[in-house]
Short mmCIF file of C-alpha atoms and ligand atoms in Angstrom, two decimals:
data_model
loop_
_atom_site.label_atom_id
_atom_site.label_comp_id
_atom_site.label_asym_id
_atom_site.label_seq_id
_atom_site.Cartn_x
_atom_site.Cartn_y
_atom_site.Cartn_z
CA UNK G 59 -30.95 2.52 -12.37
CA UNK G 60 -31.48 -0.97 -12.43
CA UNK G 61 -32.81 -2.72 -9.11
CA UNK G 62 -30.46 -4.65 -7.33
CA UNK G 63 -32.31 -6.23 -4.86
CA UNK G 64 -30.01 -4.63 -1.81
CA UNK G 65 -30.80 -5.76 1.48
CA UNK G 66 -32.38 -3.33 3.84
CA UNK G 67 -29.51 -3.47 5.66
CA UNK G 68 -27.34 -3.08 2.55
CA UNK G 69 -30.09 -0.04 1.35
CA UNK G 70 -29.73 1.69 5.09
CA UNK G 71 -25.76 1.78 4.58
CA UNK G 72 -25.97 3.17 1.30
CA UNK G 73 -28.29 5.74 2.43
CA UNK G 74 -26.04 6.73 5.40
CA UNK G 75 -23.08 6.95 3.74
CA UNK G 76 -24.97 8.98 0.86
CA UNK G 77 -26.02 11.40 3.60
CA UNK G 78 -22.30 11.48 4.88
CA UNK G 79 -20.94 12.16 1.36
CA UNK G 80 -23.23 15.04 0.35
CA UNK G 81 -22.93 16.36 3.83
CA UNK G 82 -19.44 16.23 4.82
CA UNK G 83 -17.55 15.54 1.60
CA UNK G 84 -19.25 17.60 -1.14
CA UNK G 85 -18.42 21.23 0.98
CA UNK G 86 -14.57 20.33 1.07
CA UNK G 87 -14.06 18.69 -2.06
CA UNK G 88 -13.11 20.95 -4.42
CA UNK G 89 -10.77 22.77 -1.67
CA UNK G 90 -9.00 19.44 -0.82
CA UNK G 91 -8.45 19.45 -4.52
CA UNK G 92 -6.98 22.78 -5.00
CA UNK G 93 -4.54 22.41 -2.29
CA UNK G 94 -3.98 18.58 -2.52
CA UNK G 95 -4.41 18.00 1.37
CA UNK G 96 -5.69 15.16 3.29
CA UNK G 97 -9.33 15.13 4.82
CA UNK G 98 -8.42 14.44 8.08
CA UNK G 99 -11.86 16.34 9.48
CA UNK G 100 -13.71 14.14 6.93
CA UNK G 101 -11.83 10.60 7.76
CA UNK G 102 -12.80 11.47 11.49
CA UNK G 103 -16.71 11.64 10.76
CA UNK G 104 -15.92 8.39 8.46
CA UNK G 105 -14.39 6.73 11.60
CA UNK G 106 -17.23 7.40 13.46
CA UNK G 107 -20.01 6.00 11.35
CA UNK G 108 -17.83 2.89 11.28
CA UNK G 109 -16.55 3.28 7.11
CA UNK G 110 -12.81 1.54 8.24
CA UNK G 111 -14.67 -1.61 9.80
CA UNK G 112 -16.73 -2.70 7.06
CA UNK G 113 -14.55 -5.77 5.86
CA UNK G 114 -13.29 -6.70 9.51
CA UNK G 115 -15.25 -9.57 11.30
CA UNK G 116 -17.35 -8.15 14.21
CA UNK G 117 -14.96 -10.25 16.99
CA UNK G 118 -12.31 -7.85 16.02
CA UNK G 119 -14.65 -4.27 16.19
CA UNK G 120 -15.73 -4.49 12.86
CA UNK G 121 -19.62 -4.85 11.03
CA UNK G 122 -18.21 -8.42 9.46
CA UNK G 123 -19.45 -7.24 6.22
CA UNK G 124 -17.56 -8.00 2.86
CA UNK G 125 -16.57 -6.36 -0.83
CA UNK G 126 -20.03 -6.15 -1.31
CA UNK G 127 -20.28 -3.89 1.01
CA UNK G 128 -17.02 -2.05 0.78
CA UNK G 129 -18.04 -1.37 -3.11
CA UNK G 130 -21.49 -0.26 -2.42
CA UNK G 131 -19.76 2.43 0.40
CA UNK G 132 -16.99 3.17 -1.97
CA UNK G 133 -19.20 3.58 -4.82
CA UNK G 134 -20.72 6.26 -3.28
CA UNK G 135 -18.48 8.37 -2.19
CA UNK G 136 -16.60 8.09 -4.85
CA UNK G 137 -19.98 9.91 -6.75
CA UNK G 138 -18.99 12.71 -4.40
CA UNK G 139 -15.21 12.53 -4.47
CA UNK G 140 -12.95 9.88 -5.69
CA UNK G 141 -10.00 11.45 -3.97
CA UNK G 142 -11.63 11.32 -0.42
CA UNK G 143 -13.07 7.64 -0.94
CA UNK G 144 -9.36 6.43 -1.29
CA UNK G 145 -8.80 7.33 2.52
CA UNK G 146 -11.22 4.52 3.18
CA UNK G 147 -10.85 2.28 0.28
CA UNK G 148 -6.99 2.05 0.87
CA UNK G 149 -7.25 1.85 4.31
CA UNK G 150 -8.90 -1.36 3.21
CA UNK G 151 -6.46 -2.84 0.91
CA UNK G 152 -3.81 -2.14 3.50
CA UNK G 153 -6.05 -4.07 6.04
CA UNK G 154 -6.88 -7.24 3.54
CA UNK G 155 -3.04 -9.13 4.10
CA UNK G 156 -4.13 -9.31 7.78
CA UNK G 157 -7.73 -10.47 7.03
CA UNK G 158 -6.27 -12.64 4.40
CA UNK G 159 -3.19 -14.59 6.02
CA UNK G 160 -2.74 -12.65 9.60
CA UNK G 161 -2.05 -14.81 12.74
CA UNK G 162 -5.09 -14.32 15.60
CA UNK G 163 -2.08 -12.51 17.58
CA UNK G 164 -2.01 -9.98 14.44
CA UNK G 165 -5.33 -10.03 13.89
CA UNK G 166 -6.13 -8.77 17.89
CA UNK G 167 -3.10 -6.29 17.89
CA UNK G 168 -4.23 -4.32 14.21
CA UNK G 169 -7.54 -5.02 13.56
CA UNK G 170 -9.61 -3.49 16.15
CA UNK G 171 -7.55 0.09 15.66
CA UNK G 172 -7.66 -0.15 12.05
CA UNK G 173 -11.73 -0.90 12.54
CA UNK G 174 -12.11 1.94 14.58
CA UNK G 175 -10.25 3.92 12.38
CA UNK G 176 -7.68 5.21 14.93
CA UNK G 177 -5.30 3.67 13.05
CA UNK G 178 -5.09 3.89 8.77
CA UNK G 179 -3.50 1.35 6.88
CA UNK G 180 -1.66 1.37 3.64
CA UNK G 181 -0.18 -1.45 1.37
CA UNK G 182 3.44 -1.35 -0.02
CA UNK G 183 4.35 -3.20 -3.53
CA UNK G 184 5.47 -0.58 -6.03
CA UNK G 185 8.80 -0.34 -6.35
CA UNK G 186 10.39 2.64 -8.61
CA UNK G 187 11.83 -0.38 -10.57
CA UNK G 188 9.19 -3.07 -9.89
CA UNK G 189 5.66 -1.79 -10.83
CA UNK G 190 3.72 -3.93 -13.38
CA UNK G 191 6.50 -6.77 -12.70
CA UNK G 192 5.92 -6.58 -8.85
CA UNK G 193 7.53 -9.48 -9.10
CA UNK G 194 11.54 -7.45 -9.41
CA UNK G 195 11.37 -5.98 -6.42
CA UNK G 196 14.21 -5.21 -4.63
CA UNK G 197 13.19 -4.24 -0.88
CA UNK G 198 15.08 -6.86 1.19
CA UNK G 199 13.90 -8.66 4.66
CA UNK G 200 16.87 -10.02 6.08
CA UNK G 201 16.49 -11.73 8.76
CA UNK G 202 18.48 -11.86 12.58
CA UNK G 203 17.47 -13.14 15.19
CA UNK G 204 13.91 -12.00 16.47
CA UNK G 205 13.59 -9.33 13.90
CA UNK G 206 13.77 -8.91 10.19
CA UNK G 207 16.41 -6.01 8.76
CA UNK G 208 14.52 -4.26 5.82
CA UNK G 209 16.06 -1.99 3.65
CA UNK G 210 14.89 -0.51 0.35
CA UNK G 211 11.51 1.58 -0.58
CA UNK G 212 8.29 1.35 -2.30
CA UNK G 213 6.84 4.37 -4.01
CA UNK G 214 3.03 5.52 -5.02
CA UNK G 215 1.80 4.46 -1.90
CA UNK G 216 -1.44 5.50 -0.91
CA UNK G 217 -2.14 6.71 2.42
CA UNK G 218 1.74 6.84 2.58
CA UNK G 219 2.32 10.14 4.97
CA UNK G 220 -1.00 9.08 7.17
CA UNK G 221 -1.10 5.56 7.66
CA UNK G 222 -0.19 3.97 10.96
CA UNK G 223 0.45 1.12 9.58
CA UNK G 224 1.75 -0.77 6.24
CA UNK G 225 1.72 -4.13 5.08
CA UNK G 226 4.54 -4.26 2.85
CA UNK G 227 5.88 -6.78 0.94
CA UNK G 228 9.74 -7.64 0.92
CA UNK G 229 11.86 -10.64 -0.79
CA UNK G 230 13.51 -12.56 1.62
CA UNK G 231 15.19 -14.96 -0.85
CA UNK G 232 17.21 -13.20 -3.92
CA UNK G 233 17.63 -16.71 -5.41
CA UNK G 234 13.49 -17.36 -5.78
CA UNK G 235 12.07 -14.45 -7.37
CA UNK G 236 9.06 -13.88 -6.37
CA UNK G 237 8.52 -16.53 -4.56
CA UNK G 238 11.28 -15.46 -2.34
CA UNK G 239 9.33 -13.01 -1.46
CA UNK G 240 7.34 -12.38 2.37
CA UNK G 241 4.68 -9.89 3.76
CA UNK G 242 5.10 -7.88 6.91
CA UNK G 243 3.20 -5.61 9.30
CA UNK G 244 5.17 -2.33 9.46
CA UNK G 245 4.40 0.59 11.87
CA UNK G 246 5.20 3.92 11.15
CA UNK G 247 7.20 4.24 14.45
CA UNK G 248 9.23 1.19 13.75
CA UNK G 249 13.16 2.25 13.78
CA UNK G 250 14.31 2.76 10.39
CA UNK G 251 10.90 3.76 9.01
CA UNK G 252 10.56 6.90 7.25
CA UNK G 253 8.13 8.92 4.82
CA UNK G 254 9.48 9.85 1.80
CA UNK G 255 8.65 12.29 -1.53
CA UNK G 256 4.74 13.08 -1.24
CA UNK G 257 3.61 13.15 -4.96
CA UNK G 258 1.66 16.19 -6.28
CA UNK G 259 -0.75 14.65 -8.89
CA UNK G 260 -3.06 14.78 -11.56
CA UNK G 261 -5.79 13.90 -9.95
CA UNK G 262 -6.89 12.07 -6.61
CA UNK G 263 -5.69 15.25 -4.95
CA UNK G 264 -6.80 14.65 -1.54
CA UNK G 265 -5.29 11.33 -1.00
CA UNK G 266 -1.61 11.50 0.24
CA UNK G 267 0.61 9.70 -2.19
CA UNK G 268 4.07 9.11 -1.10
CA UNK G 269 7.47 7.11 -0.83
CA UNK G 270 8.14 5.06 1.74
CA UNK G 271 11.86 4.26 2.64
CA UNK G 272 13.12 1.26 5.17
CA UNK G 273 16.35 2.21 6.21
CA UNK G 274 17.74 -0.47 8.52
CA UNK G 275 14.22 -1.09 9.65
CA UNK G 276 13.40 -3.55 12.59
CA UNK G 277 10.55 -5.37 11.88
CA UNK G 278 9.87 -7.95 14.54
CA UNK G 279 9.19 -11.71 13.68
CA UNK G 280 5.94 -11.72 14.70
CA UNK G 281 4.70 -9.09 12.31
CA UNK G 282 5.82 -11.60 9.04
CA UNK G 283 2.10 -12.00 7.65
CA UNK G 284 1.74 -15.81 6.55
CA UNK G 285 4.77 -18.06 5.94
CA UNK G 286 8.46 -16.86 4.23
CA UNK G 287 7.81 -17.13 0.31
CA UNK G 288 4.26 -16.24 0.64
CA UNK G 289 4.32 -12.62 0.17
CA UNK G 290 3.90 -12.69 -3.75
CA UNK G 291 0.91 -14.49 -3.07
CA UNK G 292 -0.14 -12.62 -0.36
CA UNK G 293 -0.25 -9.11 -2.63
CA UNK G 294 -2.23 -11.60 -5.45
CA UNK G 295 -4.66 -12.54 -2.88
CA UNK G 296 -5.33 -8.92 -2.00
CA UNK G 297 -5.56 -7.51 -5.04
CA UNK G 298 -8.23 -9.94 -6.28
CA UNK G 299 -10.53 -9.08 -3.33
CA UNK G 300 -9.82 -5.34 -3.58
CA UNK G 301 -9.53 -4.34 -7.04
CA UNK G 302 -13.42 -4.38 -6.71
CA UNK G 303 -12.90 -1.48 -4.93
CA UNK G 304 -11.30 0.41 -7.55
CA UNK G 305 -14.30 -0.79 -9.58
CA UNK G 306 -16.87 1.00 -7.35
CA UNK G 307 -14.32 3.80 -6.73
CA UNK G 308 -14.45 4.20 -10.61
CA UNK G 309 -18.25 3.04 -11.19
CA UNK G 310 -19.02 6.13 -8.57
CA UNK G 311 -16.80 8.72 -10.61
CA UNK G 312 -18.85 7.80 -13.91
CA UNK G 313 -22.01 8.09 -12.24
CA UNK G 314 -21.43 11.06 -10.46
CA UNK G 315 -20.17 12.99 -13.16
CA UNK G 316 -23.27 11.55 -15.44
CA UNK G 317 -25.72 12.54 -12.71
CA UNK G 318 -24.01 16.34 -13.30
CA UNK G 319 -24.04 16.15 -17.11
CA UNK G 320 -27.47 15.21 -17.02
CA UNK G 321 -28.74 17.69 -15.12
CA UNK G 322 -26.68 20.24 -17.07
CA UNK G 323 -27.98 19.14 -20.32
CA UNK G 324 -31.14 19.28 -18.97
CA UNK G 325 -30.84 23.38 -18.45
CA UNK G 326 -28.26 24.39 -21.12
CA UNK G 327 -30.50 26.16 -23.58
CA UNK G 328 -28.79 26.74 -26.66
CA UNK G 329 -30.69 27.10 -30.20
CA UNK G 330 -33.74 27.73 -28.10
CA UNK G 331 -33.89 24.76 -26.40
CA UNK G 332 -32.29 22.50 -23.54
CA UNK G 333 -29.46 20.52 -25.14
CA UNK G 334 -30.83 17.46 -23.88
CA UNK G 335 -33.32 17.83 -26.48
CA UNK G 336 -30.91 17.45 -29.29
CA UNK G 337 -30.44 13.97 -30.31
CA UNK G 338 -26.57 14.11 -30.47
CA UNK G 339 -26.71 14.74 -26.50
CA UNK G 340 -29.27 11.93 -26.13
CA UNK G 341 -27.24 9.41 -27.57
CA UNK G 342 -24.17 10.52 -25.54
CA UNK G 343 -26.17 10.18 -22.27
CA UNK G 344 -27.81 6.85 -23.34
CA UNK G 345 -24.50 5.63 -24.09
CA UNK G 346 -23.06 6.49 -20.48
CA UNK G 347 -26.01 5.07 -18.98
CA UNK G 348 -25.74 2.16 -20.65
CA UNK G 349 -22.03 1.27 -19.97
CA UNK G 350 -22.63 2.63 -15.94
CA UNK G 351 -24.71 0.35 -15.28
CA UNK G 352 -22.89 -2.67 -17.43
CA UNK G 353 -19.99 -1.50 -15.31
CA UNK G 354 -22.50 -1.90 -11.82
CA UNK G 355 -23.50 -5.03 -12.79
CA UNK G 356 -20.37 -6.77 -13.61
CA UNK G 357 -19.24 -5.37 -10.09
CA UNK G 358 -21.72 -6.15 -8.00
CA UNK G 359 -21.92 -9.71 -8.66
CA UNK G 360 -18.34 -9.96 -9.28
CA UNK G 361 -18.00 -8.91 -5.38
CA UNK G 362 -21.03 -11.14 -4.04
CA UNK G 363 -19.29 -14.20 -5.94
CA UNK G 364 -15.86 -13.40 -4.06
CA UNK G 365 -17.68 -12.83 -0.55
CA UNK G 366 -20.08 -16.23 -1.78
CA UNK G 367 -16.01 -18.02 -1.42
CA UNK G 368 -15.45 -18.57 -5.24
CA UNK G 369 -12.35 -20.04 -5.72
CA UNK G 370 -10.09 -18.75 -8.48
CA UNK G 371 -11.51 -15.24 -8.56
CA UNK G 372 -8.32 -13.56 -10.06
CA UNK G 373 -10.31 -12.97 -13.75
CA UNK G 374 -13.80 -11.62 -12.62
CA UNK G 375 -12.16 -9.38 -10.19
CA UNK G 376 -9.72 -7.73 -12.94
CA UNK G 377 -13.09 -7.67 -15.30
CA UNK G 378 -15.13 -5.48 -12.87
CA UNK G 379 -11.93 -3.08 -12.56
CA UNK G 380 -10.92 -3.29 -16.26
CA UNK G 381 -14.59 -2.57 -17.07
CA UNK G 382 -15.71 0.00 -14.78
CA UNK G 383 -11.98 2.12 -15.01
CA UNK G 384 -12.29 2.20 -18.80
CA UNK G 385 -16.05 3.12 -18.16
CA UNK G 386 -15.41 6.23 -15.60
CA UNK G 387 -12.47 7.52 -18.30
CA UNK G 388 -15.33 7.90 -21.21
CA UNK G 389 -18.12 8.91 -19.02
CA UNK G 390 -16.09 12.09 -17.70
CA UNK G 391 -14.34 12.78 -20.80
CA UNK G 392 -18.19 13.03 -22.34
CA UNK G 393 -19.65 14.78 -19.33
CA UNK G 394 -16.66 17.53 -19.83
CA UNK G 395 -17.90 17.80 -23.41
CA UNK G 396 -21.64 17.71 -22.37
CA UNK G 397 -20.63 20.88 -20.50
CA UNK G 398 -18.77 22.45 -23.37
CA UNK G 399 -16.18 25.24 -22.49
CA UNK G 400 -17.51 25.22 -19.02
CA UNK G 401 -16.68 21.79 -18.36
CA UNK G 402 -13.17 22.77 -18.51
CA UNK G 403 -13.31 25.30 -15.92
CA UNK G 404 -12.38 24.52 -12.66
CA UNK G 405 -15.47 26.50 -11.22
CA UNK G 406 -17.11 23.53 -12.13
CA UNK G 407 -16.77 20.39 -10.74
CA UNK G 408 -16.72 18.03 -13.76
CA UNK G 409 -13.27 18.41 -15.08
CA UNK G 410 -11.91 16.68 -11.48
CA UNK G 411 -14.11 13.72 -12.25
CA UNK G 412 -12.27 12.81 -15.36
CA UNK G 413 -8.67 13.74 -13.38
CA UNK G 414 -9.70 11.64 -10.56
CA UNK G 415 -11.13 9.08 -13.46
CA UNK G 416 -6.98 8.80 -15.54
CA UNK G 417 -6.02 6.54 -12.08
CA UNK G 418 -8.30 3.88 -11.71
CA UNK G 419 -6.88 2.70 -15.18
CA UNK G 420 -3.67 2.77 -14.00
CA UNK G 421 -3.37 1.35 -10.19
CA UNK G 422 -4.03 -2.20 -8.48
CA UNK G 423 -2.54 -3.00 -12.07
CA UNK G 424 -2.70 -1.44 -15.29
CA UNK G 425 -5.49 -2.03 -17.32
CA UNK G 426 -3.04 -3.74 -19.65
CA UNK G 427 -1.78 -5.97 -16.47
CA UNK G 428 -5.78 -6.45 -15.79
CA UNK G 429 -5.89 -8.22 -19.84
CA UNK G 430 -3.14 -10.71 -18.87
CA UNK G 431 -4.54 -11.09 -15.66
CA UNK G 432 -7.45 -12.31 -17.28
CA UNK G 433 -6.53 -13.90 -20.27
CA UNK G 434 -4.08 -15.82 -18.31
CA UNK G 435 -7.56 -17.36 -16.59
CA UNK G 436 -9.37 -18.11 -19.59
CA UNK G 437 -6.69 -20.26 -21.23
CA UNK G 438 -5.85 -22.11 -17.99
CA UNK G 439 -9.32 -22.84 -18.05
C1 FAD N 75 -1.74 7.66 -7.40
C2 FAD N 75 -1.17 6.29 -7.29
C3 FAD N 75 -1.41 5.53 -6.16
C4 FAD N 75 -0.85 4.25 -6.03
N1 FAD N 75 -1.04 3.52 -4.87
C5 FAD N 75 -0.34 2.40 -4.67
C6 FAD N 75 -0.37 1.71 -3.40
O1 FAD N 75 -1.08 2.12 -2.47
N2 FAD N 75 0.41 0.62 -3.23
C7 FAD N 75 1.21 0.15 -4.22
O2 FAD N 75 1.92 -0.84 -3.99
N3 FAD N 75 1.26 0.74 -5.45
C8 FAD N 75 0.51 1.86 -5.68
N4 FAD N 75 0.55 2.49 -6.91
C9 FAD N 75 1.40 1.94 -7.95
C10 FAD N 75 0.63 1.40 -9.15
O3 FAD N 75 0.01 0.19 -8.82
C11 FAD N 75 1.61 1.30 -10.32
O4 FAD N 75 1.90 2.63 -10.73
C12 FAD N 75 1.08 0.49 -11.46
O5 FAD N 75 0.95 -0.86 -11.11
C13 FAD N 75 1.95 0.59 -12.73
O6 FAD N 75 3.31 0.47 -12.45
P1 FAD N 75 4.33 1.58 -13.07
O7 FAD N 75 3.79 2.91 -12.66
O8 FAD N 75 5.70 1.24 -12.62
O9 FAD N 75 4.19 1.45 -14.62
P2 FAD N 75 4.97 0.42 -15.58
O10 FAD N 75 4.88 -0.96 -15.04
O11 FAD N 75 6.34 0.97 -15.86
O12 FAD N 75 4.10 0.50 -16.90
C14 FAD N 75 4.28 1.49 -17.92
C15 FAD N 75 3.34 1.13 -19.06
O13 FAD N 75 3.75 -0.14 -19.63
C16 FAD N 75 2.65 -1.03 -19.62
N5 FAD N 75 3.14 -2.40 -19.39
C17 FAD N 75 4.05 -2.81 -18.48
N6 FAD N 75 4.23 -4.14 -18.54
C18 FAD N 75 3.41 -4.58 -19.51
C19 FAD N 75 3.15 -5.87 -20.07
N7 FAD N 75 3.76 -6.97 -19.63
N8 FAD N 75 2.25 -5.94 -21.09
C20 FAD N 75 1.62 -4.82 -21.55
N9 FAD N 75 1.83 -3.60 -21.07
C21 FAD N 75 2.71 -3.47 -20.06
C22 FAD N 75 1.74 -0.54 -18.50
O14 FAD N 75 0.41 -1.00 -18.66
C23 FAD N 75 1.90 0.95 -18.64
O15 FAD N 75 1.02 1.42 -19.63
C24 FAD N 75 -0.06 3.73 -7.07
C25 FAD N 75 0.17 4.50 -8.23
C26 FAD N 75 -0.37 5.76 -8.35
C27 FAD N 75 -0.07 6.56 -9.58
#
């Protein structure tokens, strides 16, 4: 692995939350999978080594740290379990509309619960008819008075049954598209909130998935997140700052499922000899190596230039997770077939890498949506 000249500070977090993946994650991983349940017993030992308050300034209970950060911690538990990373990582994404555009009142009411990780956060855009085009969405913010009405749903959302809190967005204006659209800070015990289908998926199995419905819901004034007709930008400014995280959540599921093809390769004797002595193996390892740490690269700087305050950071952020998604699919596809008929068995952990790999390709924006995200930057120059 190439040497990216991490901090000791940065090295001493990467250690720790090694430690706390192979000790805390690895033993329940596989049965968190089975039975597609949340980790609450892991997310508690998370809380307490401080994983929810990486990205939140310290005046608010956080370590003030940034995506750097959040990838490198991401990154590696996702080398243990991309499924149990997500409580974190979308935690995060939830939290980033109140880091982003949040009023100090907002910012003192959420932010030191969601640091401490007493409180878990989700984010709300998908619609069932409004996913690539965000943009259609139907949810409606009416408001009266003191309070906005919503009423509509959003679907897919991760950490949808366990978060405290959502930050949602909602049109306001039918006649503007979506820039008729707002953000809001909704609380699970709002009136008029509820938790709808939970999804049973391919992979990701021990993140909760699920709908959420506003019926009638009172969301007071206060809790709008930046100005009416922002929220379309809002969600943009979010996703450029976390789709990083999908990177490293996708960078860690190619590197942990190389780390166990290696190894296996390593021991497999067949003909006589290990398999990685045959040439055809080589060349599949060398290529996986290669495109991991292509994939690290492109992430790592990509998140030190958005914590550095680059403007305009819309294409490099889609590269790292267009890059490093497509990069986690191969990897476990050719770890599977590094471990032959074995690597379909679910006695052995490699098959869940490549489940858990299908999604990164798909959320935070398709990888198609991730192309026009990024051509769309090139020709504007
Ligand atoms: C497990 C999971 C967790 C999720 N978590 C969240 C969450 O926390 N919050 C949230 O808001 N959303 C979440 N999502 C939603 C996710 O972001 C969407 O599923 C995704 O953006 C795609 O939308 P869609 O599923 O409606 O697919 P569609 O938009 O219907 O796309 C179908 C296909 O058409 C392609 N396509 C569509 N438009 C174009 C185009 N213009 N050019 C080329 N190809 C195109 C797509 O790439 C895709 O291949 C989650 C989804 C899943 C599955």
């Amino acid at each position: 692995m190439m040497d990216y000249f991490l901090t000791e500070d940065q090295k001493a977090f990467r250690d720790l939350v090694r430690q706390i993946a192979e000790e805390t994650v690895k033993p329940v991983r596989a049965k968190h999978d089975r039975e597609g349940t949340f980790p609450w017993d892991v997310v508690k030992v998370f809380a307490d080594a401080g994983f929810f308050s990486v990205v939140v300034p310290e005046e608010y209970g956080g370590m003030g740290l940034g995506v750097f950060e959040l990838a490198i911690m991401t990154e590696e538990l996702s080398k243990v379990c991309g499924g149990i990373s997500l409580s974190v990582a979308a935690s995060a994404l939830g939290t980033f509309p109140i880091l982003i555009s949040g009023t100090e009142a907002q910012k003192k009411k959420y932010l030191p619960k969601l640091a401490s990780g007493e409180w878990l956060a989700a984010f709300g855009l998908t619609e069932p008819a409004a996913g690539s085009d965000a943009g259609s969405m139907k949810t409606r913010a009416e408001r009266k008075g003191d309070e906005y009405i919503l009423n509509g749903s959003k679907v897919f959302i991760t950490n949808g049954g366990v978060a405290n809190c959502y930050t949602v967005i909602a049109v306001t204006d039918p006649s503007k598209g979506a820039r008729g659209t707002s953000a809001f800070i909704v609380e699970k015990d709002f009136p008029g909130f509820k938790v709808g289908k939970e999804e049973d998926k391919m992979g990701i199995r021990a993140s909760s998935t699920n709908e959420i419905i506003f019926d009638d819901c009172h969301v007071p004034v206060e809790n709008r997140i930046g100005n009416e007709g922002e929220g379309f930008l809002v969600a943009m400014k979010t996703l450029d700052k976390s789709r990083p995280g999908v990177a490293a959540q996708a960078l860690g599921i190619a590197q942990g499922a190389f780390d166990l093809a290696l190894d296996y390769a390593k021991n497999r004797i067949q003909f006589g000899h290990p398999i990685a002595s045959l040439q055809a193996i080589q060349f599949m390892l060398a290529d996986m190596a290669t495109s991991i740490e292509s994939a690290r690269a492109l992430l790592y700087m990509a998140a030190k230039n958005i914590d550095a305050g680059l403007k305009n950071v819309g294409d490099i952020s889609a590269m790292s997770k267009l890059l490093a998604s497509d990069v986690a699919m191969k990897v476990t596809t050719d770890a599977v077939q590094i471990f032959g008929g074995y690597g379909y068995m679910r006695d052995y952990p490699v098959e869940k890498f490549m489940r858990d790999a299908k999604i990164t390709q798909i959320y935070e924006g398709t990888n198609q949506i991730q192309r026009m995200v990024i051509a769309r930057n090139i020709i504007r120059g």
